[in-house]
XYZ file of N, CA and C in Angstrom:
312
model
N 15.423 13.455 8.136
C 14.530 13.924 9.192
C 13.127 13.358 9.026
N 12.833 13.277 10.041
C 11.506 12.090 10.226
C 10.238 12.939 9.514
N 10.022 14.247 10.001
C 9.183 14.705 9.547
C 9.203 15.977 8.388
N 10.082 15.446 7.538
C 10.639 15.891 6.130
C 9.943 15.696 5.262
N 9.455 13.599 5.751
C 9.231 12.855 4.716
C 8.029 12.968 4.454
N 7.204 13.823 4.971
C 5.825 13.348 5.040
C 5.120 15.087 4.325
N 4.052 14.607 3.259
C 3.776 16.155 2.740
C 2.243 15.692 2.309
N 1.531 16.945 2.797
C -0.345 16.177 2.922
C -0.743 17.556 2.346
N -2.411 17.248 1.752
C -2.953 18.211 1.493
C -4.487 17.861 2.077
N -5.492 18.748 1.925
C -6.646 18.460 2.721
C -7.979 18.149 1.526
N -8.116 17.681 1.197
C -9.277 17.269 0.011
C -10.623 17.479 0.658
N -12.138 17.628 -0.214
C -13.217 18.150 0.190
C -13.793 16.729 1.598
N -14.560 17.133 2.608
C -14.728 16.450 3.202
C -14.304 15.470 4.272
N -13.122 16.122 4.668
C -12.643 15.046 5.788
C -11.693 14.575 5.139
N -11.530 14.097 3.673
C -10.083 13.354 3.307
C -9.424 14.311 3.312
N -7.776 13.731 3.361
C -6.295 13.655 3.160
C -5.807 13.521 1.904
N -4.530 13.638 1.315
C -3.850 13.246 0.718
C -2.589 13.526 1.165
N -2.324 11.755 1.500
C -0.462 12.140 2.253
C 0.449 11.536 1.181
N 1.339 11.988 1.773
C 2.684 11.476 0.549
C 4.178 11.609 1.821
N 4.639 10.227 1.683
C 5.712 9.908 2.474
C 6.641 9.130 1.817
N 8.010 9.860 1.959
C 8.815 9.582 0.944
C 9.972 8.413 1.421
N 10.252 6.763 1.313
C 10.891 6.244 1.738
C 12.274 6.051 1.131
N 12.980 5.940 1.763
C 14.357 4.668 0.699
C 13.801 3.695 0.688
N 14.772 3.068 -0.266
C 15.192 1.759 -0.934
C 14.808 0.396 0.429
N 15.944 1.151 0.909
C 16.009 0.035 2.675
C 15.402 0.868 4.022
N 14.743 1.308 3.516
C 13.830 1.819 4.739
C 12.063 1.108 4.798
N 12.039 0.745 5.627
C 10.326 0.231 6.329
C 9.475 1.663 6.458
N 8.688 1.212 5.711
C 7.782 2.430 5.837
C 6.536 2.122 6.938
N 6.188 2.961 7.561
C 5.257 2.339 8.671
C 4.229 3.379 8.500
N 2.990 3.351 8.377
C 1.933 4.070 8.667
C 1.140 4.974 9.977
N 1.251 3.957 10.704
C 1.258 4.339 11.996
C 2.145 5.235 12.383
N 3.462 5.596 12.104
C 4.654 6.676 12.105
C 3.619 7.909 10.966
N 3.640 7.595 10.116
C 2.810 8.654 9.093
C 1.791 9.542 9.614
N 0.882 8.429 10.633
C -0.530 9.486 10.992
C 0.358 9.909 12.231
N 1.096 9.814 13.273
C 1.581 10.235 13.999
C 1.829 11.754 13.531
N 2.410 11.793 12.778
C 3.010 12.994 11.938
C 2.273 13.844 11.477
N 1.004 13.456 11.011
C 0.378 14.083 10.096
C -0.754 14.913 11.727
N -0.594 14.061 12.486
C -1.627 14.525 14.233
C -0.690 15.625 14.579
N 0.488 15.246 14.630
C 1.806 16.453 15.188
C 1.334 17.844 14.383
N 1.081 17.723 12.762
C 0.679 19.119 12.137
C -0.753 19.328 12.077
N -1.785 18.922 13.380
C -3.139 19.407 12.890
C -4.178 18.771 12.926
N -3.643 17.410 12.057
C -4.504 16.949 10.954
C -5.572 16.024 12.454
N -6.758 16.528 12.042
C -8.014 15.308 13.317
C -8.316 13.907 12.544
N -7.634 13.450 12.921
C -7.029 11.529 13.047
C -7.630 10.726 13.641
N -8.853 9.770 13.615
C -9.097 9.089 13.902
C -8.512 7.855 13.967
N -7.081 7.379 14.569
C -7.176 6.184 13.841
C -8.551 4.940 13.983
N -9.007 4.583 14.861
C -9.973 3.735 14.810
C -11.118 3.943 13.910
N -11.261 4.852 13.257
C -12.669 5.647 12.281
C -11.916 5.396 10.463
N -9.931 5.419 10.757
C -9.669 5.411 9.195
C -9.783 4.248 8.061
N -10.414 4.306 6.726
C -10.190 3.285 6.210
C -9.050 3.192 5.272
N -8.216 2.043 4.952
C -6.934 2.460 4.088
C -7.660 1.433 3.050
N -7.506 1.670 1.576
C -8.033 1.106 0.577
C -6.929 0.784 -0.204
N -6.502 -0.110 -0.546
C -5.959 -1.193 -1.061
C -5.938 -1.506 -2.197
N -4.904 -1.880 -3.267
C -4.890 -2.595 -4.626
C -4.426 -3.888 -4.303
N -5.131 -5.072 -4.757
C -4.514 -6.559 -5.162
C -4.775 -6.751 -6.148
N -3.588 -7.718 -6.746
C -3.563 -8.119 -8.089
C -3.142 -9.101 -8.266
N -3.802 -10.101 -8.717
C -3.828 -11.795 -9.062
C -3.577 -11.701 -10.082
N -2.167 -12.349 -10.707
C -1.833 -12.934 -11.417
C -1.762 -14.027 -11.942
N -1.909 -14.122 -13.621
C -2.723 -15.200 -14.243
C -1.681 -15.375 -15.072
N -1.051 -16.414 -15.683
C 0.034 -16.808 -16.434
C -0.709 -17.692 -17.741
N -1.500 -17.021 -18.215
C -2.105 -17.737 -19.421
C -2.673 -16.664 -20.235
N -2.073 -15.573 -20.264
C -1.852 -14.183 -21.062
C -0.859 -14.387 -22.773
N -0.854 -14.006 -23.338
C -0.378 -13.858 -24.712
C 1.132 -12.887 -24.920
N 1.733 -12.748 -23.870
C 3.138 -12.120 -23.526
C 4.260 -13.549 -23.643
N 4.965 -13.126 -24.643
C 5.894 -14.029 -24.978
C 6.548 -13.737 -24.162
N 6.671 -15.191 -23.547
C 7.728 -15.409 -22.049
C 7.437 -17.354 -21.905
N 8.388 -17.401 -21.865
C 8.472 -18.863 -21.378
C 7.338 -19.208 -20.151
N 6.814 -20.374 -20.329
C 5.651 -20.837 -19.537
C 6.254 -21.127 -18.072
N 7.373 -21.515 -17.926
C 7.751 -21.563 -16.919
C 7.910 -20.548 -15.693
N 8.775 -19.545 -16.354
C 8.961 -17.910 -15.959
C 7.546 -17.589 -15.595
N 6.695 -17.715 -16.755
C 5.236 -17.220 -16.152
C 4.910 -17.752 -15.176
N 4.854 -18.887 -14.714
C 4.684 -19.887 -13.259
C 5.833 -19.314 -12.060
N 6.708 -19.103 -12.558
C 7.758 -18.852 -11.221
C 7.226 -17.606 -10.965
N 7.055 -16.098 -11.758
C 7.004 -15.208 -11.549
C 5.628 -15.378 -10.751
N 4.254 -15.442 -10.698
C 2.840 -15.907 -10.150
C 3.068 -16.531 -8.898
N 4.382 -17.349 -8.944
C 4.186 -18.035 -7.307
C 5.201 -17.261 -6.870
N 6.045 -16.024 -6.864
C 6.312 -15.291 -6.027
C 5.942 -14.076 -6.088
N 5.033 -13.668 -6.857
C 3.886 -12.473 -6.728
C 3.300 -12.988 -5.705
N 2.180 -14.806 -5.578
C 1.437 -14.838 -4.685
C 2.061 -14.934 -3.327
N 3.258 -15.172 -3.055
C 4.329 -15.541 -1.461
C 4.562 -14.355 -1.216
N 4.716 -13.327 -1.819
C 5.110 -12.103 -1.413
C 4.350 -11.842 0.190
N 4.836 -10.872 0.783
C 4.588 -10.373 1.979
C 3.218 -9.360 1.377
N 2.237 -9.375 2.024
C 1.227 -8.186 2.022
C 1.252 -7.122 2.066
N 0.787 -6.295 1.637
C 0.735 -5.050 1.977
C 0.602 -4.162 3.093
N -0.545 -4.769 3.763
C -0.691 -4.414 5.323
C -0.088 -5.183 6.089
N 0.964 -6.330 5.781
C 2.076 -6.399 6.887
C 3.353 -5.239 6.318
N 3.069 -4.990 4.650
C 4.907 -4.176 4.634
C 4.790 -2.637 5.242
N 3.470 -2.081 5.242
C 2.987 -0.738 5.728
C 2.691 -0.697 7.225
N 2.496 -1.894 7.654
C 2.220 -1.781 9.144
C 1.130 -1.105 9.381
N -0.292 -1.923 8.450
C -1.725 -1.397 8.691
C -2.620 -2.273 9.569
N -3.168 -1.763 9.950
C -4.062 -2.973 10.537
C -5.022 -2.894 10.217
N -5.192 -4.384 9.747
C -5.502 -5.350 9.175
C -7.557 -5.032 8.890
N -7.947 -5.132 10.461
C -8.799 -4.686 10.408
C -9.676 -3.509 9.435
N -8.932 -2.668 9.289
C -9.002 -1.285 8.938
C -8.664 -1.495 6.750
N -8.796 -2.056 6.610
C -8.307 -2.587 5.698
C -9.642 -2.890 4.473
N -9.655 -2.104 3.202
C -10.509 -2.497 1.960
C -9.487 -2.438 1.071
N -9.393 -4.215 0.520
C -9.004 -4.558 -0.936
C -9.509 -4.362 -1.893
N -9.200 -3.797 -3.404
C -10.238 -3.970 -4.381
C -8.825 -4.555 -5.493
N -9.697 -5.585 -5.856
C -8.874 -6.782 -6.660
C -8.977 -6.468 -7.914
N -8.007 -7.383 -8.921
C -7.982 -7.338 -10.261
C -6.743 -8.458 -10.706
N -7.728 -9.395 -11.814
C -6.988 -10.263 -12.436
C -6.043 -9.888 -13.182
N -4.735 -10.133 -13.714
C -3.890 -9.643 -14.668
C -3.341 -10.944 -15.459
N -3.725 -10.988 -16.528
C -3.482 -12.039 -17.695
C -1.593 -11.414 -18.095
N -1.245 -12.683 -18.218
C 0.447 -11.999 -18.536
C 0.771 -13.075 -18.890
């Protein structure tokens, strides 16, 4: 059930804390999330929300015994991977990254 998956609490000031529970092979969409979270209440701006973001650049010249190669294959499909705000269905706009190198 669609709106099973979804469980929020109200933090000081205007924030949220949501929690939406996917499968394995299920697309999780955001836009479905605040839908849900408007259905119980919650005053939703979407044009006013910011979604904040983890990226992580991977560096293959770390001290983890692993073949140099593996370290190269694994880095160039960390970096090809699909984004985040295309796998959540955020837009884009609305969007703060905060980055971090990872030596491996």
């Amino acid at each position: 059930p669609r709106a099973e998956r979804v469980t929020s609490e109200t933090l000081a000031e205007g924030f949220y804390r949501v929690h939406a529970r996917y499968g394995f092979m299920e697309k999780p969409d955001v836009q479905d999330i605040i839908a849900i979270c408007r259905e119980r209440g919650m005053k939703l701006d979407v044009d006013d929300t910011t979604y904040y973001l983890g990226r992580t650049e991977l560096l293959p010249t770390g001290p983890v015994p692993m073949m140099r190669w593996r370290k190269r294959l694994f880095a160039f499909m960390a970096r090809n991977a699909s984004s985040t705000t295309d796998f959540f269905n955020i837009p884009p706009n609305r969007v703060v990254e905060l980055g971090a190198r990872l030596e491996f």
